[in-house]
Short mmCIF file of C-alpha atoms in Angstrom, two decimals:
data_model
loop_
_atom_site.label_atom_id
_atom_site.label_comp_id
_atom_site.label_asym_id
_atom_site.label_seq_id
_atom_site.Cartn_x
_atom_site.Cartn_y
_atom_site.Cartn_z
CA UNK F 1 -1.87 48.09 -53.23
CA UNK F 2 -3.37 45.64 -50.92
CA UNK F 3 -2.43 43.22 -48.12
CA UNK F 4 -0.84 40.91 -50.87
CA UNK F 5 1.18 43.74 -52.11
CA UNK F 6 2.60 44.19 -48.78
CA UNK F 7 3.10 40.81 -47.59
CA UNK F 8 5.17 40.12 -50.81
CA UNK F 9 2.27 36.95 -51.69
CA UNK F 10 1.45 36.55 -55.11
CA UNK F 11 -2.19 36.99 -55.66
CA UNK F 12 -3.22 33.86 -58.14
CA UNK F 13 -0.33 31.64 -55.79
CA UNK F 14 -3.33 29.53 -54.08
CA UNK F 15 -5.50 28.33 -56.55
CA UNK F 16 -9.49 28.20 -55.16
CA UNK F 17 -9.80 24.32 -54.57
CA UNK F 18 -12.40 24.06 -52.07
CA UNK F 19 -15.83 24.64 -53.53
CA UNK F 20 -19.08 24.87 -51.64
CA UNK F 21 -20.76 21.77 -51.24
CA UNK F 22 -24.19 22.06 -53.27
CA UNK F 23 -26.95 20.94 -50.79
CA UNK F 24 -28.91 18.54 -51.89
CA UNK F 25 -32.71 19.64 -53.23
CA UNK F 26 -35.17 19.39 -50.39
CA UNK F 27 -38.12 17.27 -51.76
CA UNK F 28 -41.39 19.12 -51.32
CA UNK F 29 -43.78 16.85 -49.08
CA UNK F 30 -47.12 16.52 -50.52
CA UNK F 31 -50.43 17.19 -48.58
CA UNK F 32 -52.27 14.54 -47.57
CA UNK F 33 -55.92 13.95 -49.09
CA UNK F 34 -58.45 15.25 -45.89
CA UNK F 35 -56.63 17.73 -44.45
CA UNK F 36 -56.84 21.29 -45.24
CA UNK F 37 -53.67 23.41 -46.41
CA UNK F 38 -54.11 26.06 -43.06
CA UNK F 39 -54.42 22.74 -40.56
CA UNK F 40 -51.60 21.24 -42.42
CA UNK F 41 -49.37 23.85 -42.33
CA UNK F 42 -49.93 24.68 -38.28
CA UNK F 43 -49.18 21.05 -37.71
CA UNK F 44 -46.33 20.70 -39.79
CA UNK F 45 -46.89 17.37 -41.07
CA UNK F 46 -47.13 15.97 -37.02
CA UNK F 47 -49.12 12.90 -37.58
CA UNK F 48 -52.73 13.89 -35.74
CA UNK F 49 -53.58 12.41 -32.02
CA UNK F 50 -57.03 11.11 -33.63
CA UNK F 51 -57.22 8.85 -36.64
CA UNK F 52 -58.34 10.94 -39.93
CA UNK F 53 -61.59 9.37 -41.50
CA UNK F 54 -61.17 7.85 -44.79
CA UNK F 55 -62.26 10.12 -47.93
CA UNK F 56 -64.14 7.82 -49.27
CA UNK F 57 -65.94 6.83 -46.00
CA UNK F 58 -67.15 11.01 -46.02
CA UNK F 59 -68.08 10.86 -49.35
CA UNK F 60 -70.08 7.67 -49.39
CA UNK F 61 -73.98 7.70 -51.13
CA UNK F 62 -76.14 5.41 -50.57
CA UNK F 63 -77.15 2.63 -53.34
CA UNK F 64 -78.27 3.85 -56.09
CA UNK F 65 -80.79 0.99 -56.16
CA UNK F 66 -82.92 2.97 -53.26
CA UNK F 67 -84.66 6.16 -54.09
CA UNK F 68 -85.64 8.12 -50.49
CA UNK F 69 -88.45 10.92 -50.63
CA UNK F 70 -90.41 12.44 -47.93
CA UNK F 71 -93.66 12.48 -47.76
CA UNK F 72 -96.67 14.44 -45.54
CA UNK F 73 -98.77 11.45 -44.64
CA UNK F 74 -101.57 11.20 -42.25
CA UNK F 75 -101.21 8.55 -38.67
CA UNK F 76 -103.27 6.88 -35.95
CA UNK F 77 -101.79 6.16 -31.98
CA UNK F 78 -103.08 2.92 -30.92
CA UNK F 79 -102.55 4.54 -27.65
CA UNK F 80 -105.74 6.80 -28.30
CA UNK F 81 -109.28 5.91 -27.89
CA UNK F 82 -110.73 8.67 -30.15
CA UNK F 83 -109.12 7.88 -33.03
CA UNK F 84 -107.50 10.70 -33.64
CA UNK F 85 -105.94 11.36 -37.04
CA UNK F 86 -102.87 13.60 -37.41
CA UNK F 87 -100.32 14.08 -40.47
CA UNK F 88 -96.79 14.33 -40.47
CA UNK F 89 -93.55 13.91 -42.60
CA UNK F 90 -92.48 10.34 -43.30
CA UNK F 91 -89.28 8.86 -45.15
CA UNK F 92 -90.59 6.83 -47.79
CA UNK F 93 -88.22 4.31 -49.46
CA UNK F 94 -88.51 2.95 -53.40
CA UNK F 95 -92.14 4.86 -53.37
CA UNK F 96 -93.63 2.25 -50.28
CA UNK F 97 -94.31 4.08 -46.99
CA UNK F 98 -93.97 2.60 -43.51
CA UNK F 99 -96.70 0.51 -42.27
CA UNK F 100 -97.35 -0.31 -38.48
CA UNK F 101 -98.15 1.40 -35.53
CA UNK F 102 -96.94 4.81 -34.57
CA UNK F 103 -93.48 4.27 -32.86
CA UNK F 104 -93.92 6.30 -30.01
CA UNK F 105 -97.14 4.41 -28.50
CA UNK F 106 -95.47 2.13 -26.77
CA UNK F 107 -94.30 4.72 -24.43
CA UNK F 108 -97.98 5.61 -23.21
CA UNK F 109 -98.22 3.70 -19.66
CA UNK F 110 -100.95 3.60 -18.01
CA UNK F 111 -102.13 2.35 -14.15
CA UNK F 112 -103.87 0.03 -13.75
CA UNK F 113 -107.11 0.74 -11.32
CA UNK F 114 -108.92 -1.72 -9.53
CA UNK F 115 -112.43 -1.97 -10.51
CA UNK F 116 -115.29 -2.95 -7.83
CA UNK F 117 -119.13 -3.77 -8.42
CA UNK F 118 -122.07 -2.37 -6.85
CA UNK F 119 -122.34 -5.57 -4.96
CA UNK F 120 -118.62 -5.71 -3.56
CA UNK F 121 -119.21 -1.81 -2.19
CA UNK F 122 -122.16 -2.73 -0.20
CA UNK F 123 -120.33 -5.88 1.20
CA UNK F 124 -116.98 -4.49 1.28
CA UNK F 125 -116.55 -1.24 1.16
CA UNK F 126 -119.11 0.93 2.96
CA UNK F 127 -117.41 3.47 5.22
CA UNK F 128 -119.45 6.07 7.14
CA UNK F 129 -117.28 8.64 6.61
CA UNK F 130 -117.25 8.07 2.29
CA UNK F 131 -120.40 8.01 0.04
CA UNK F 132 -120.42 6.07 -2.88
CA UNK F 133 -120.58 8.99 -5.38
CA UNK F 134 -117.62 10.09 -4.20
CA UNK F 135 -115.79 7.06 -4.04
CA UNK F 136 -116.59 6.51 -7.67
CA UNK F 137 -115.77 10.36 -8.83
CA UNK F 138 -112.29 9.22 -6.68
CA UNK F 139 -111.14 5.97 -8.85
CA UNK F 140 -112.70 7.92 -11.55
CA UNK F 141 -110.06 10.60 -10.95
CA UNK F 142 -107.26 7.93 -10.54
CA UNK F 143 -107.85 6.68 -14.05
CA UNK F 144 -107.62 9.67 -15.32
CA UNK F 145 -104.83 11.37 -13.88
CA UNK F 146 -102.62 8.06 -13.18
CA UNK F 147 -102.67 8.21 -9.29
CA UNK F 148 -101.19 11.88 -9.54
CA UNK F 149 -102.88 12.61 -6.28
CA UNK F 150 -101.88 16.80 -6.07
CA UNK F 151 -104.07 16.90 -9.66
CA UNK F 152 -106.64 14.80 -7.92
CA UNK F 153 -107.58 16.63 -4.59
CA UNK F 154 -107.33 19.73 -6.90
CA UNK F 155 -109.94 18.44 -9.22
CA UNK F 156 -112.01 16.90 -6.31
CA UNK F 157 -115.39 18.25 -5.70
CA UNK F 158 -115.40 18.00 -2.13
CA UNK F 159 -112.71 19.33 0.69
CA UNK F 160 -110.27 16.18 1.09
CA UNK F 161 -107.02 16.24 1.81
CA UNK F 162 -104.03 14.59 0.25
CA UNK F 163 -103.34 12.18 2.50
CA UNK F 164 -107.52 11.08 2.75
CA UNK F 165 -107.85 10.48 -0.50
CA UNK F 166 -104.56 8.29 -0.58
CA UNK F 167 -106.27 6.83 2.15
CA UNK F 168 -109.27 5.91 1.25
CA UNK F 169 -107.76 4.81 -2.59
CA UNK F 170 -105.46 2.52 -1.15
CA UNK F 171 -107.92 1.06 1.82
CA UNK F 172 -110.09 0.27 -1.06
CA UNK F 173 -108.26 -1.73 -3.20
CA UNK F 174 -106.32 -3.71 -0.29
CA UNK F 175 -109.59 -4.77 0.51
CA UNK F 176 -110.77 -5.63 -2.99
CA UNK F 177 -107.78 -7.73 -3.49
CA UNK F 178 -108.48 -9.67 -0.16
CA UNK F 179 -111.98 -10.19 -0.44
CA UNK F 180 -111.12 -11.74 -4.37
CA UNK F 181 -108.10 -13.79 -3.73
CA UNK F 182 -108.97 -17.48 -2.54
CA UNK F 183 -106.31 -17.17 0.55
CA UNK F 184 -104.53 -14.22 2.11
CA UNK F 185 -101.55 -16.29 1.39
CA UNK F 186 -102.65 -15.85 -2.55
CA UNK F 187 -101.74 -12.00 -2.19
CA UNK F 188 -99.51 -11.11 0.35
CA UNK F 189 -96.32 -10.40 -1.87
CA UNK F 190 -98.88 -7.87 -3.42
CA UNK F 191 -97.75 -4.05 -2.94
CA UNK F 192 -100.37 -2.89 -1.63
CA UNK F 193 -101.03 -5.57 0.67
CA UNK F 194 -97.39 -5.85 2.01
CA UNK F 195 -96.87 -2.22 2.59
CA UNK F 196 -100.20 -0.63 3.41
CA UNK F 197 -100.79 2.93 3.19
CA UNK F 198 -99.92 5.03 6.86
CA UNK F 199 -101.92 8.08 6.95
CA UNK F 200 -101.04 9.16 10.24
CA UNK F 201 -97.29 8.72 9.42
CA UNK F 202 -97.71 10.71 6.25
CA UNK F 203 -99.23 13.51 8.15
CA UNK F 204 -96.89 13.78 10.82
CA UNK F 205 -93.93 13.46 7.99
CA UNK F 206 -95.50 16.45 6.15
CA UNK F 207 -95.88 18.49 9.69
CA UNK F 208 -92.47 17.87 10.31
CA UNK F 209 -90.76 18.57 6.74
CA UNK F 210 -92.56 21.84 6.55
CA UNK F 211 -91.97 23.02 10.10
CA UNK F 212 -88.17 22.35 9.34
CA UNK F 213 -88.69 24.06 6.15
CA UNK F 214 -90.53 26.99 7.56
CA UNK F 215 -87.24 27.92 10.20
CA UNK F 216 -85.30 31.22 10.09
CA UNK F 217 -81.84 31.33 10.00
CA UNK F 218 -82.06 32.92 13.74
CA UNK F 219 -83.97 29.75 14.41
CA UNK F 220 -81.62 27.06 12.82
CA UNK F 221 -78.72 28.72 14.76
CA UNK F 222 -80.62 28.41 17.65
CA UNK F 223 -81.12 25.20 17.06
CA UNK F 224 -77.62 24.16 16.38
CA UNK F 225 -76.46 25.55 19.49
CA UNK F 226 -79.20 23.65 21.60
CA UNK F 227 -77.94 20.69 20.22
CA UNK F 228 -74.24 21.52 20.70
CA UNK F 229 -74.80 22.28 24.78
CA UNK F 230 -76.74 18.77 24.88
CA UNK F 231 -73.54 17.30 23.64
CA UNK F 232 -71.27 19.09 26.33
CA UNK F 233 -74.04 17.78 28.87
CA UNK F 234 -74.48 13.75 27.19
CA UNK F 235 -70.64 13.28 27.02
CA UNK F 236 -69.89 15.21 30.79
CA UNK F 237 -72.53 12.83 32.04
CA UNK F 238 -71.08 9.82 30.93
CA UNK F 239 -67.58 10.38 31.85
CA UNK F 240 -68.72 11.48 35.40
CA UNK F 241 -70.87 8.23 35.56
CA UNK F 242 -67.80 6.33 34.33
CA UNK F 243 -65.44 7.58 36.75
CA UNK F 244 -67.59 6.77 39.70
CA UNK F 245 -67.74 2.94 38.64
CA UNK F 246 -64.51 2.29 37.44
CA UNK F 247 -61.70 4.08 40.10
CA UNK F 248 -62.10 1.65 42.96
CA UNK F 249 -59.13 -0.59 42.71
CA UNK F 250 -55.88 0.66 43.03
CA UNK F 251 -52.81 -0.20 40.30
CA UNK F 252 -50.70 -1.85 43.34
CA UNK F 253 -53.01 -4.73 44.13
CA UNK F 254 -52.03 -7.97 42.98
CA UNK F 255 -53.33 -9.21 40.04
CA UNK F 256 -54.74 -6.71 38.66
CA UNK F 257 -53.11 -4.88 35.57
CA UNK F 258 -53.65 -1.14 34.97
CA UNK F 259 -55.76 -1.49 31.84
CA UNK F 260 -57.82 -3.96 33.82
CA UNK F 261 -59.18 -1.92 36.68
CA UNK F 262 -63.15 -2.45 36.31
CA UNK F 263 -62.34 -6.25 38.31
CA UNK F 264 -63.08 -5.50 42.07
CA UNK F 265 -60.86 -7.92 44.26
CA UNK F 266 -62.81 -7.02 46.90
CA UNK F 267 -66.04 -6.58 45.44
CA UNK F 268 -68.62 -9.13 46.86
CA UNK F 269 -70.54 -9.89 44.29
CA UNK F 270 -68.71 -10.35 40.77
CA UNK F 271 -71.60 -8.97 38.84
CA UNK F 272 -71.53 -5.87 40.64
CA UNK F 273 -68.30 -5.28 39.11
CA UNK F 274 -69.22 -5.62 35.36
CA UNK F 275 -69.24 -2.88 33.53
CA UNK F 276 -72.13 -3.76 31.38
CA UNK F 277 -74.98 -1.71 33.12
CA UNK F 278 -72.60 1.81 32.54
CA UNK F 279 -74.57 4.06 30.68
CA UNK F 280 -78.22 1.96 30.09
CA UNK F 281 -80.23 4.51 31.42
CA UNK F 282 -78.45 7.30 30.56
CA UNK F 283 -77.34 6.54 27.06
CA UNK F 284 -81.20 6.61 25.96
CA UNK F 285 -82.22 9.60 27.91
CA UNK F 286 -79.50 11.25 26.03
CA UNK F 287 -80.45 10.29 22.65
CA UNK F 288 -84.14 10.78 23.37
CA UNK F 289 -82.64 14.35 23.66
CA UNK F 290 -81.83 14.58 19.73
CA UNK F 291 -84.98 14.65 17.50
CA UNK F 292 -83.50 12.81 14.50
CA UNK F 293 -80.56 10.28 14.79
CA UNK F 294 -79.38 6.72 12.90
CA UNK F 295 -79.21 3.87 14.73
CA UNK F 296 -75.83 2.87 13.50
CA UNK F 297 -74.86 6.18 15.80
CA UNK F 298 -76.81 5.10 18.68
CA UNK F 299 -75.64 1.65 18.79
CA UNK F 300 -72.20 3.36 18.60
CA UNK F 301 -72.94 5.51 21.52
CA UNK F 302 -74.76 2.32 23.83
CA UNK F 303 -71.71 0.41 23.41
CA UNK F 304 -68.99 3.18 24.07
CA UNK F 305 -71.26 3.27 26.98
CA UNK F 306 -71.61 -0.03 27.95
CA UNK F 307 -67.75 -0.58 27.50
CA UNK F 308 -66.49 3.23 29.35
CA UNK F 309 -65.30 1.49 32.32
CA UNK F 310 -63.31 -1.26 31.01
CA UNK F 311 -59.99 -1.59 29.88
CA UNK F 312 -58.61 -1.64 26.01
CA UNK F 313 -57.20 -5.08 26.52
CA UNK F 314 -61.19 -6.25 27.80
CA UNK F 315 -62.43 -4.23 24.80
CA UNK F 316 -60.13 -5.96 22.41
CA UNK F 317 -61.19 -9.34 24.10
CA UNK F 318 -64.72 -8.71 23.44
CA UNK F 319 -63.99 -8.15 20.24
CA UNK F 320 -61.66 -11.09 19.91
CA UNK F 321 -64.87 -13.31 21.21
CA UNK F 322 -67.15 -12.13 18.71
CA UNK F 323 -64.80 -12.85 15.94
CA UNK F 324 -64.44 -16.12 17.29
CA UNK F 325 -68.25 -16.99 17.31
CA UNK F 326 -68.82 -15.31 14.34
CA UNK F 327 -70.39 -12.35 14.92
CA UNK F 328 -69.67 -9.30 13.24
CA UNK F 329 -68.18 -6.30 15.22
CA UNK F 330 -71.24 -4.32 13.88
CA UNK F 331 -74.55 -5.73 12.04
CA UNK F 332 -75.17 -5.52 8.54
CA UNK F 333 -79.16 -4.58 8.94
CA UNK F 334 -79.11 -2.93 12.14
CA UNK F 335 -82.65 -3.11 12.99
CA UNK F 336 -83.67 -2.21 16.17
CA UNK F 337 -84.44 -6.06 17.37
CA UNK F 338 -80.87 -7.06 15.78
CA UNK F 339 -79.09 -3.67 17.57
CA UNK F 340 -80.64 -4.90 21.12
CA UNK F 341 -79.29 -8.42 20.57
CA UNK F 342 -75.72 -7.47 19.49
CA UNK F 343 -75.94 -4.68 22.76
CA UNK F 344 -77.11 -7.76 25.15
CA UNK F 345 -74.55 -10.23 23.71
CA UNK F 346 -72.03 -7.75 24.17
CA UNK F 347 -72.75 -7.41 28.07
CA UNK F 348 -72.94 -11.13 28.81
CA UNK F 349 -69.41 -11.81 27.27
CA UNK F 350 -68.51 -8.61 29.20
CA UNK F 351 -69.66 -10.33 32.10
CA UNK F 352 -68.05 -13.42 31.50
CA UNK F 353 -64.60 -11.55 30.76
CA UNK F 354 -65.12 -10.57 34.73
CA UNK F 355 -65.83 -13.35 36.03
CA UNK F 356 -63.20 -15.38 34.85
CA UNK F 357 -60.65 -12.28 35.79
CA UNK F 358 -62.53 -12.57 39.37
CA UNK F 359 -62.29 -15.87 39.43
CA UNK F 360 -58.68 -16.39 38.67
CA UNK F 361 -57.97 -13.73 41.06
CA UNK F 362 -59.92 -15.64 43.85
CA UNK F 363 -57.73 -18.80 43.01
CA UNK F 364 -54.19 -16.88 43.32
CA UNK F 365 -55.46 -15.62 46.56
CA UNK F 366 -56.29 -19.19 47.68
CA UNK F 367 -53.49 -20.52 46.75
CA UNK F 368 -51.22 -18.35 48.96
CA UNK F 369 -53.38 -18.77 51.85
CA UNK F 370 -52.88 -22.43 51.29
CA UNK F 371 -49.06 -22.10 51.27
CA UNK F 372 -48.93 -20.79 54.50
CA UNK F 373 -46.23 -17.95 55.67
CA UNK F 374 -44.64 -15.78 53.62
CA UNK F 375 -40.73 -17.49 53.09
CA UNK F 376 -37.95 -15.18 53.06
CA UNK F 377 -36.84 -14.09 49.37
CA UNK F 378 -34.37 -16.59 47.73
CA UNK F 379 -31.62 -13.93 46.95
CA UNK F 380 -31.07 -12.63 50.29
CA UNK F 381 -28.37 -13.60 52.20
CA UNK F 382 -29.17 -15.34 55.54
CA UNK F 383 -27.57 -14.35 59.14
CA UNK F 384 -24.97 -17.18 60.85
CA UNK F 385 -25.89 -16.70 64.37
CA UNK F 386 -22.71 -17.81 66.64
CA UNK F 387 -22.39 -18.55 70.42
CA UNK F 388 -19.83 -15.96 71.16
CA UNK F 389 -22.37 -13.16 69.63
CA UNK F 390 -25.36 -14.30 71.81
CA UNK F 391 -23.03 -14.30 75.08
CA UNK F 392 -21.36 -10.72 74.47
CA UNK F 393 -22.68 -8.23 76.55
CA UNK F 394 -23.29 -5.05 75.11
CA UNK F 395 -20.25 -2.13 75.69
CA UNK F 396 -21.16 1.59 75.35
CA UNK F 397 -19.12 3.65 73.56
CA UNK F 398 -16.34 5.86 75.78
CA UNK F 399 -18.48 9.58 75.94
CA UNK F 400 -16.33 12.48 76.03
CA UNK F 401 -18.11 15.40 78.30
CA UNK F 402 -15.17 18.12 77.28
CA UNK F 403 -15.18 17.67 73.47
CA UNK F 404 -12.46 14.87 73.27
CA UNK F 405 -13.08 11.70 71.79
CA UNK F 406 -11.29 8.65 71.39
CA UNK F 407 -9.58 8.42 67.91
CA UNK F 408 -9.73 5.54 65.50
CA UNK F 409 -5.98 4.80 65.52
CA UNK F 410 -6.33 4.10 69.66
CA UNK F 411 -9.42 1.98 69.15
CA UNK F 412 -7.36 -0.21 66.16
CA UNK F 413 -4.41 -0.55 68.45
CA UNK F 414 -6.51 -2.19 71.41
CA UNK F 415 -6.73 -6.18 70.94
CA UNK F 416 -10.21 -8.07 71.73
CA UNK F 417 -8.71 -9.35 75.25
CA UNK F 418 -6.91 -6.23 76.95
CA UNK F 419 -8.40 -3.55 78.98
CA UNK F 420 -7.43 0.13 78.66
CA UNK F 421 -9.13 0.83 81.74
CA UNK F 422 -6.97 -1.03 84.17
CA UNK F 423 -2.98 0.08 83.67
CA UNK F 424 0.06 -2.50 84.01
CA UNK F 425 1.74 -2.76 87.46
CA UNK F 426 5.66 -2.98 87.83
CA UNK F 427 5.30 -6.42 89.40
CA UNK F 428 3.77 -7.85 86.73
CA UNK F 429 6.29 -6.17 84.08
CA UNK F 430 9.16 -7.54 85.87
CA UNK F 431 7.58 -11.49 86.09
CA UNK F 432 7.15 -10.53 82.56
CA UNK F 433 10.72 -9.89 82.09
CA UNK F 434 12.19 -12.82 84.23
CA UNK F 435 10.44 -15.05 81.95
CA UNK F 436 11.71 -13.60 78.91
CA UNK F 437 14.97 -14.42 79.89
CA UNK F 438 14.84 -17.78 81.10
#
């Protein structure tokens, strides 16, 4: 007995209709050629993020037409003068072997040393403090070890420094080259002749580069705090210097707007009041105080100088002039000649700035003068000045000694022409009253 049994449902009464649906075979993808089964099957058959080289790209040979052997052959450098011969391997092609010169001798540079006669040393050349010998054993040297000079004092036979025997090697040829060209024109795009050798420079370069390479740590810190207190001290001085030449003028004069305040009204002379001369002497004094420094920062510092008193609006117009006469707002090759130029043109349209402000200043005042009084202010509301008002004589106000005072309603009540003080007599009520009636 089952469920079917029990339910009273015949067991063959629903026929099986519905079959399963037979899936379609999955086609096996085939490998591609290049690609090994392991790589394949991680990817999945993703297409690869680089292009796959061609087959028959890897498996190319070259033409059967060449036949490539090596060979151990023997070579000469052209760049050698004892004719050296040395052997190595060498890719011969179809039997023939390279011909030519070795392939790596045209990487052997040499310098090329000026030469001088016995003749041109005893005209040109005699110093008291060199000998011949070892001026020759010195170019000799040169040639040898291409101007390496460390190899050169080190092979020397004498006690010369570095820097002498650059010295004396480039004082040489400078004047070999002179005393052979036809003008000094003729050679003075030469090297050597344009940018002569500084052995006093050099020596105080090398003193300096290894004293700053010979400091402690306890020195550098030192150092970095000497500098940081002459900081505090540069930049206190220059505020304190700015604030004695630039408070003198008040924001309630006339004329004179907030942001303008280095113009002096007052001042008699309108160059005394231009701010250019703030901070020339002590701008330099202060930079004098750091050892190393660019001049980009120094012109940076003259001008913040040079400028600390004046307003942003007279900053902005200097600017606005140099813009307008084609300067630039800072040089391109700040040399020192061009940085004193641009610091002096600066001042004189700084100076012109003022006196137009003082001049324009000078003309309002005139102007008033020439106006004469002061007129009353157009808004206000002027005072009618009657007869009666001139004529009235002034009344005190009744004073109460006992604390009683005279109330508003009694004052109100009282016309302009009676008189409180003096009471009403019956006489003059009864006239009053007679002519009432008639």
């Amino acid at each position: 007995m089952d469920a079917k049994d029990i339910l009273g449902i015949p067991k063959n009464a629903l026929p099986i209709s519905q079959e399963k649906k037979s899936k379609p075979p999955k086609e096996p993808q085939r490998k591609p050629d290049g690609i090994s089964r392991e790589v394949y099957m991680l990817t999945g058959g993703v297409a690869p993020l680089m292009p796959t080289v061609d087959v028959s790209q890897l498996k190319k040979r070259p033409p059967t037409d060449e036949k490539v052997t090596w060979r151990w052959l023997s070579f000469t450098n052209s760049a050698r003068k004892d004719n050296l011969e040395l052997y190595h391997w060498v890719r011969v092609v179809n039997g023939v072997p390279p011909t030519g010169d070795y392939p790596f001798a045209k990487y052997n540079k040499s310098v090329d040393i000026i030469k001088y006669t016995d003749e041109e040393y005893e005209k040109y050349l005699t110093d008291p403090k060199w000998s011949k010998e070892e001026t020759d054993t010195l170019f000799d040297l040169c040639e040898r070890f291409d101007l390496r000079f460390v190899l050169i004092a080190d092979r020397f036979p004498s006690t010369r420094t570095v820097e002498e025997l650059k010295d004396r090697y480039y004082s040489v040829s400078r004047a070999i080259l002179i005393a052979r060209a036809s003008s000094p024109a003729e050679v003075s795009f030469h090297p050597l002749i344009k940018e002569p050798y500084n052995v006093k420079q050099e020596t105080e370069r090398k003193k300096a580069l290894s004293m700053v390479l010979s400091h402690t740590k306890y020195q550098e810190r030192k150092d970095a705090e000497i500098l940081a207190a002459a900081k505090r001290i540069q930049e206190s001085r220059v505020s304190a210097k700015g604030v004695e030449e630039s408070g003198l003028p008040s924001a309630s004069d006339p004329g004179v707007e907030p942001s303008d305040r280095a113009v002096q009204p007052d001042s008699g002379s309108p160059i005394a009041a231009a701010p250019a001369a703030a901070g020339d002497n002590a701008t330099p004094a202060s930079l004098r105080m750091l050892r190393v420094y660019l001049r980009t920062y120094a012109l940076d510092q003259m001008v913040q100088a040079a400028s600390s008193s004046a307003g942003l609006r007279t900053i902005k117009r200097v600017e606005q002039t140099l813009q307008d006469l084609g300067v630039n707002l800072k040089p391109k090759v700040p040399t020192k000649a061009v940085c004193a130029e641009h610091l002096e043109l600066r001042k004189e349209i700084l100076t012109l700035l003022n006196l137009q402000k003082q001049l324009q200043y000078k003309e309002a005042e005139g102007s008033s003068h020439r106006d004469g009084s002061y007129t009353d202010t157009p808004g206000s509301p002027k005072r009618s000045h009657r007869a009666g008002d001139q004529d009235r004589a002034f009344v005190p106000e009744p004073i109460s000694f006992g604390g009683d005072r005279v109330g508003k309603r009694d004052q109100k009540r009282k016309g302009p022409g009676r008189s409180s003080d003096v009471p009403s007599s019956p006489a003059t009520k009864r006239a009053r009253k007679m002519k009432a009636e008639g």
